[in-house]
mmCIF file of C-alpha atoms (C1' of nucleotides) in Angstrom:
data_model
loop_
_atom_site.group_PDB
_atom_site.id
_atom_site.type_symbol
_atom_site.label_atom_id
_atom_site.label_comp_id
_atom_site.label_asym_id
_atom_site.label_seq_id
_atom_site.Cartn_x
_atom_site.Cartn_y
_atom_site.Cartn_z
ATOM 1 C CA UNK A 1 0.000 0.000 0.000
ATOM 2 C CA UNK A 2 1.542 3.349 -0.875
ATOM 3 C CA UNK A 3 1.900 5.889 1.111
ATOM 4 C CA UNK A 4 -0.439 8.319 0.182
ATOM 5 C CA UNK A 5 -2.999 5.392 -0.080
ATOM 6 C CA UNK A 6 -2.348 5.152 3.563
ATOM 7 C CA UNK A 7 -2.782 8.472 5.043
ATOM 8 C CA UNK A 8 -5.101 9.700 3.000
ATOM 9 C CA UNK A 9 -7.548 7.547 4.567
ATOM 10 C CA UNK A 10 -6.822 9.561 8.325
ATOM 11 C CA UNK A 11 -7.962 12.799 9.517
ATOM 12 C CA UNK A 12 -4.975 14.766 11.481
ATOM 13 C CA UNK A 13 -5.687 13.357 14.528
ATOM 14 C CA UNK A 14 -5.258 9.682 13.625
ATOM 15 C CA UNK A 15 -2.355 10.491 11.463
ATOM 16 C CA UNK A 16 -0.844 12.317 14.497
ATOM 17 C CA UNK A 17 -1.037 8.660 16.335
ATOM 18 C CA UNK A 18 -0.042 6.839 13.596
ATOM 19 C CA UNK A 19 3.020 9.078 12.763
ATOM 20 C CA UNK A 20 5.122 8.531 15.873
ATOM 21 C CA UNK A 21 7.725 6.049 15.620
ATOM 22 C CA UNK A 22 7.694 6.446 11.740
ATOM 23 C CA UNK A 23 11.233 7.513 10.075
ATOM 24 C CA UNK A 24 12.332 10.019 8.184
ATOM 25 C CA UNK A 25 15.217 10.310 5.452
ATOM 26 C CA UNK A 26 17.047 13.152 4.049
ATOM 27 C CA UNK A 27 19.683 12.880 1.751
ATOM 28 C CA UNK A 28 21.947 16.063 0.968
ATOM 29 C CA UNK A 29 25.311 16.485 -1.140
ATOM 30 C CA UNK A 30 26.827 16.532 2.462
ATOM 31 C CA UNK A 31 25.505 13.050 3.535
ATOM 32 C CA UNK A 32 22.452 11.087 4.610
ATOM 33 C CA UNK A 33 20.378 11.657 7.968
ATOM 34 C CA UNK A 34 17.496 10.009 9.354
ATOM 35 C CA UNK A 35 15.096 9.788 12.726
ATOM 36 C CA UNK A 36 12.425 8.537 14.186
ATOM 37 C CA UNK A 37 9.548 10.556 15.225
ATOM 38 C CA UNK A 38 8.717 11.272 18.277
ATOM 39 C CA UNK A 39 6.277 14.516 18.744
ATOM 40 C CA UNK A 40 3.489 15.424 16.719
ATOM 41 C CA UNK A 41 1.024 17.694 16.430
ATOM 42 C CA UNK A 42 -2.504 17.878 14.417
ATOM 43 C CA UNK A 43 -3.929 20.723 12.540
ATOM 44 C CA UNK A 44 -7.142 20.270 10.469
ATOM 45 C CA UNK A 45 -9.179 22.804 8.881
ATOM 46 C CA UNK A 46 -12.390 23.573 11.148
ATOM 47 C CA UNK A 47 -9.057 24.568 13.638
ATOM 48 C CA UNK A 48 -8.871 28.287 14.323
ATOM 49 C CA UNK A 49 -5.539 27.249 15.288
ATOM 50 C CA UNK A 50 -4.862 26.041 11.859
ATOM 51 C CA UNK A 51 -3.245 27.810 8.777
ATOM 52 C CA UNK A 52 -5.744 26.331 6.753
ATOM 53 C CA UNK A 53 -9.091 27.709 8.827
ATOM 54 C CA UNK A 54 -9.742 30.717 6.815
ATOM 55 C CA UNK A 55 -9.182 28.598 3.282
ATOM 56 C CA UNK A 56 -6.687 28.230 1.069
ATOM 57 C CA UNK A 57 -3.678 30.789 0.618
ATOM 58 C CA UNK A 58 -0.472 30.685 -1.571
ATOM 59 C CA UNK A 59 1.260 29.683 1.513
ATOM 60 C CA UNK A 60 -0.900 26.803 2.846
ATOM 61 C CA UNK A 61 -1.819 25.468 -0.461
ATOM 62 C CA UNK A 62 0.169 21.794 0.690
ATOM 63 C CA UNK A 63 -2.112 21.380 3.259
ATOM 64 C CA UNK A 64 -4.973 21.614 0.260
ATOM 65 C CA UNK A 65 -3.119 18.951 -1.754
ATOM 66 C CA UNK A 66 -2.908 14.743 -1.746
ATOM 67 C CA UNK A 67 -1.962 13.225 1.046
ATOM 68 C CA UNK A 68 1.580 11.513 1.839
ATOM 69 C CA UNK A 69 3.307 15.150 0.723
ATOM 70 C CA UNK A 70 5.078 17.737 3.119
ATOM 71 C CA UNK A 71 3.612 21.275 3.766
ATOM 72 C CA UNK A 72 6.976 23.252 4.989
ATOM 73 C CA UNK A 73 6.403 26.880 6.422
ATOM 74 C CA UNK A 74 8.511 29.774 7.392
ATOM 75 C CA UNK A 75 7.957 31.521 10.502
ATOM 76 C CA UNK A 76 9.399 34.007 12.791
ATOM 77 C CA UNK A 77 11.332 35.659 9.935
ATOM 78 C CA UNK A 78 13.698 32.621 10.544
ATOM 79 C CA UNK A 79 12.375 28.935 10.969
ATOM 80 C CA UNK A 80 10.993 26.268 9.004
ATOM 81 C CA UNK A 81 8.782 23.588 10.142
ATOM 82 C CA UNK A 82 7.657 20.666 8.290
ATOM 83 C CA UNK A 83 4.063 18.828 8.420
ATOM 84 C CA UNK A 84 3.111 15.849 6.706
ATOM 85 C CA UNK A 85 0.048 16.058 4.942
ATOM 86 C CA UNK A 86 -3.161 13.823 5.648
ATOM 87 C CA UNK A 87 -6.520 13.010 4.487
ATOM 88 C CA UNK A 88 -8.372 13.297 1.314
ATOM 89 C CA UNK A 89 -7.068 15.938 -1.050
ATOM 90 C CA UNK A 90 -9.004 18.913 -0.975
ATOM 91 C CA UNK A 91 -9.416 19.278 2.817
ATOM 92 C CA UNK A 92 -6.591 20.579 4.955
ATOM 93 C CA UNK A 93 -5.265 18.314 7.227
ATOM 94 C CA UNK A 94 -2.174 18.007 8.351
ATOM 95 C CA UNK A 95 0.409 16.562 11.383
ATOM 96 C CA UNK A 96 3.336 18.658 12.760
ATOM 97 C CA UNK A 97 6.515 16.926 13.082
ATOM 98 C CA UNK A 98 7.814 18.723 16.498
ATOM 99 C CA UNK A 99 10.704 16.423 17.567
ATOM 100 C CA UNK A 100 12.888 13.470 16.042
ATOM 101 C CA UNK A 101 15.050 11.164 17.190
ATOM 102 C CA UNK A 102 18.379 11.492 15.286
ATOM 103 C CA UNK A 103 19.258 7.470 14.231
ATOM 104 C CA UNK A 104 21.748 8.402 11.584
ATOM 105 C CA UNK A 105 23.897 11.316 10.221
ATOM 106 C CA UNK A 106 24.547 13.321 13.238
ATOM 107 C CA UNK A 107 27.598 15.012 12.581
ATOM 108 C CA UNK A 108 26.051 16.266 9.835
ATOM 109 C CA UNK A 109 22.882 17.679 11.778
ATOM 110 C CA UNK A 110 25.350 18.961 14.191
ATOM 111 C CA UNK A 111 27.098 21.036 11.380
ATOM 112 C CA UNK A 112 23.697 22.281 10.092
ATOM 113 C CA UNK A 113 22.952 23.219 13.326
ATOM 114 C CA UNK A 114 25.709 24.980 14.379
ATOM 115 C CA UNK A 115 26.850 22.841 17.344
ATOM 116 C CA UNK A 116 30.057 21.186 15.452
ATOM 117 C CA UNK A 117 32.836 20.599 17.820
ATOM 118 C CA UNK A 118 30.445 22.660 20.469
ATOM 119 C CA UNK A 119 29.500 21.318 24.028
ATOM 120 C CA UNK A 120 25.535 20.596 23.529
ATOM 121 C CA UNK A 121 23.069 18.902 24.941
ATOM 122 C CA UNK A 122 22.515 15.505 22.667
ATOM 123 C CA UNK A 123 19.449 16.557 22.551
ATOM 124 C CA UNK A 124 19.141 19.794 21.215
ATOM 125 C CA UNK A 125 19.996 18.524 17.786
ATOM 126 C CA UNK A 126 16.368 18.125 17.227
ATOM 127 C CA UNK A 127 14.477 18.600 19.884
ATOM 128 C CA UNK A 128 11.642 21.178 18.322
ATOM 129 C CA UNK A 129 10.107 21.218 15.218
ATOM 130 C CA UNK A 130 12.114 24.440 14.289
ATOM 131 C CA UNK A 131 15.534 22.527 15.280
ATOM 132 C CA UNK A 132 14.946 19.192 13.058
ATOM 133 C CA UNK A 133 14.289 21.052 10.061
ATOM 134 C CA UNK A 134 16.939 23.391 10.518
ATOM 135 C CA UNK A 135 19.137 19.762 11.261
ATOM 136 C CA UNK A 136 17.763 18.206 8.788
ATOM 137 C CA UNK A 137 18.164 20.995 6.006
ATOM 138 C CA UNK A 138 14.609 21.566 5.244
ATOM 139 C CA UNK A 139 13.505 24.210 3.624
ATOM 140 C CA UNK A 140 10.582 26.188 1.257
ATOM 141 C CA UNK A 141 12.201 23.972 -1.836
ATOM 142 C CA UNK A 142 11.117 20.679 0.161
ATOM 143 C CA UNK A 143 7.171 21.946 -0.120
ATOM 144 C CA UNK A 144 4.906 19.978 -1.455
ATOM 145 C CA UNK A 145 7.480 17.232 -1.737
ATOM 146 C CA UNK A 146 6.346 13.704 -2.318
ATOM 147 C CA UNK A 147 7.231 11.797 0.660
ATOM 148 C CA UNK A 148 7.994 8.262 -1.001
ATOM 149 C CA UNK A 149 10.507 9.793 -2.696
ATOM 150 C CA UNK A 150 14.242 11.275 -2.317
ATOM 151 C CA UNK A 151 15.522 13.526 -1.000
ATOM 152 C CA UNK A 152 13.080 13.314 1.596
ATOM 153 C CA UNK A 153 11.761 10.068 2.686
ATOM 154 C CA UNK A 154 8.642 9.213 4.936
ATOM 155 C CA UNK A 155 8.669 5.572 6.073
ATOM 156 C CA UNK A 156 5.671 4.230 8.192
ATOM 157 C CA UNK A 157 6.483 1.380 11.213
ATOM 158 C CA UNK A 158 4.128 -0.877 13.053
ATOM 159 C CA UNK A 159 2.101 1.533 15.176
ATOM 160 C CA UNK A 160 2.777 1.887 18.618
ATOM 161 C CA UNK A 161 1.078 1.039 21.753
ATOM 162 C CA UNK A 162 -1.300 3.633 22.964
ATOM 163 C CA UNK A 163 0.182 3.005 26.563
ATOM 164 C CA UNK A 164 3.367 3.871 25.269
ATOM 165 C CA UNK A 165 1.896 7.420 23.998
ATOM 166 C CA UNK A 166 1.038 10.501 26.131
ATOM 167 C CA UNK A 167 -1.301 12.870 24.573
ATOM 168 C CA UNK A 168 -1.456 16.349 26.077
ATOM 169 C CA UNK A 169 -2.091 19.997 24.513
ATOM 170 C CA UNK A 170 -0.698 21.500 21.850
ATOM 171 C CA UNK A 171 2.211 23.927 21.984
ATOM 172 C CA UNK A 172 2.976 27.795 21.297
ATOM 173 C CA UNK A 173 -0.854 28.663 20.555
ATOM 174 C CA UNK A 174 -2.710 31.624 21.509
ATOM 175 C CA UNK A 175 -6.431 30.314 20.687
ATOM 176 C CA UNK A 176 -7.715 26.581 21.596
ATOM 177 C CA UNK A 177 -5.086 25.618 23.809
ATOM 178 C CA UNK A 178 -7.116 23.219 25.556
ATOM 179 C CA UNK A 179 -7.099 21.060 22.439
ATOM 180 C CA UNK A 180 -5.751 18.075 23.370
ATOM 181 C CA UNK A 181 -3.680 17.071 19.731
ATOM 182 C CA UNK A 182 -0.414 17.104 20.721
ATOM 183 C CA UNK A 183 1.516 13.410 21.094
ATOM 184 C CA UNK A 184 4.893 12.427 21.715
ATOM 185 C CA UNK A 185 6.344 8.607 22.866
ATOM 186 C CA UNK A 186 6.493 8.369 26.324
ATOM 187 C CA UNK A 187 9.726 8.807 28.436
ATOM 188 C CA UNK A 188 11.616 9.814 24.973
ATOM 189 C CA UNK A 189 14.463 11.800 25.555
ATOM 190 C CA UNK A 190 13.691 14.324 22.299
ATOM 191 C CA UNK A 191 10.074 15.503 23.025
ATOM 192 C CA UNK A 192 10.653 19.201 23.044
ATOM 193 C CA UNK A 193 8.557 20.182 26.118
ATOM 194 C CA UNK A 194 7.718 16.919 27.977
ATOM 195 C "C1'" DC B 1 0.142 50.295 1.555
ATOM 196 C "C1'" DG B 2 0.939 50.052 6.788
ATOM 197 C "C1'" DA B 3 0.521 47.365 10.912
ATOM 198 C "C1'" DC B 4 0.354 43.397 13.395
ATOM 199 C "C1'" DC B 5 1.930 38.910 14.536
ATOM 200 C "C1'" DG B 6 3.311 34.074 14.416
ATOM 201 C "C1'" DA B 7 2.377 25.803 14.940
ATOM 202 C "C1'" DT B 8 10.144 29.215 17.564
ATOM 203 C "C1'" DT B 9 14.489 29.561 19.453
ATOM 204 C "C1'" DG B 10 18.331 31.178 22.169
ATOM 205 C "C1'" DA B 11 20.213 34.445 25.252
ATOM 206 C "C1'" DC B 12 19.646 36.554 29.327
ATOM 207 C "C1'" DT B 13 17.659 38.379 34.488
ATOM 208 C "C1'" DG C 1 10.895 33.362 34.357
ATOM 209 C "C1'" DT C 2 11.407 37.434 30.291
ATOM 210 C "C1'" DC C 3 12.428 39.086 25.762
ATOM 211 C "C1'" DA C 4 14.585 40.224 21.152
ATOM 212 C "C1'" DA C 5 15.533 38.428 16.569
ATOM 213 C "C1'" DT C 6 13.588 38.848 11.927
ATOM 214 C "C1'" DC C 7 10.360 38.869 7.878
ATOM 215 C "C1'" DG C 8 6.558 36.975 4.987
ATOM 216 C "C1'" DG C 9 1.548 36.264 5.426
ATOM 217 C "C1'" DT C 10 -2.542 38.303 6.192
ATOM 218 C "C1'" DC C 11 -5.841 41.742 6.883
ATOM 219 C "C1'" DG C 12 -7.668 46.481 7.622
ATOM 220 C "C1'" DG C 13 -7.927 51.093 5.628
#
DNA sequence: CGACCGATTGACT
DNA sequence: GTCAATCGGTCGG
């Protein structure tokens, strides 16, 4: 089953579930990276809280588009955050990826990051959904990428226990922030506010 | 066109 | 805990 074929049959919510413990791959001139995911987030388009509520703009077109693809954003006149799209095309859902686990290439998101031959915190390599772009080197050319493919690669694994997930509020809202659509793997080291 | 502000981060009191 | 950085998206006039 491909991969759109899978996730276009979940709203945000489910996908947010289903995403955790899923990998992703990004391959650069530099080298090869990948992580797990650990933190999500889900956004869906009867959300105030979501860039798609108020209908489709230039900027949150992904989020309009088939599932299985990446919506990437710029924010805060300096960061980039990546979502995977979900759902049928044509309504916006979509899953924030706000913390990986780094498995491979990690002197290479330690260079992108800054932190090369710096004291850090193993951690903060990707630790927030701002950081694992910016480790990953994800930018505005990665929108509306097709995630089956390279350079950016979306690979689903078995889905986890819902024991083993802890589902709490979402993060850095100023409307609906009882919602609670925000989940991240239990005890992980990576979740970016536990 | 001007003004406001954000699905964040890092530095600092 | 507070706050500046930094700029495109969005909306009001």
């Amino acid at each position: 089953m491909s991969l759109m074929t899978e996730l276009q049959e979940m709203n945000a919510e489910q996908a947010s579930l289903r995403l955790l413990g899923a990998t992703i791959t990004r391959e650069t001139g530099s080298g090869d990276m990948s992580g797990k995911i650990v933190e999500t987030e889900a956004y869906s388009q009867d959300d105030p809280s979501s860039h798609s509520y108020r209908g489709q703009t230039l900027r949150n077109s992904a989020m309009f588009g088939p599932a299985g693809r990446s919506y990437v954003y710029f924010t805060y006149g300096m960061h980039f955050c990546l979502n995977i799209v979900v759902g049928v095309e044509g309504r916006a859902e979509a899953v924030l990826v706000r913390a990986i686990e780094p498995m491979a290439g990690l002197n290479i998101m330690r260079q992108n990051r800054g932190l090369l031959n710096k004291q850090h915190d193993l951690t903060a390599l990707t630790n927030g959904p701002a950081k694992l772009t910016q480790a990953m080197g994800i930018d505005l050319s990665l929108n509306k990428h097709d995630l089956s493919l390279s350079p950016l690669r979306l690979e689903l694994k078995d889905p986890l226990l819902s024991s083993d997930i802890t589902r709490t509020t979402r993060i850095g809202l100023s409307k609906d922030t009882d919602k609670p659509l925000r989940f991240y793997i239990k005890d992980n080291k990576w979740v970016s506010r536990p």
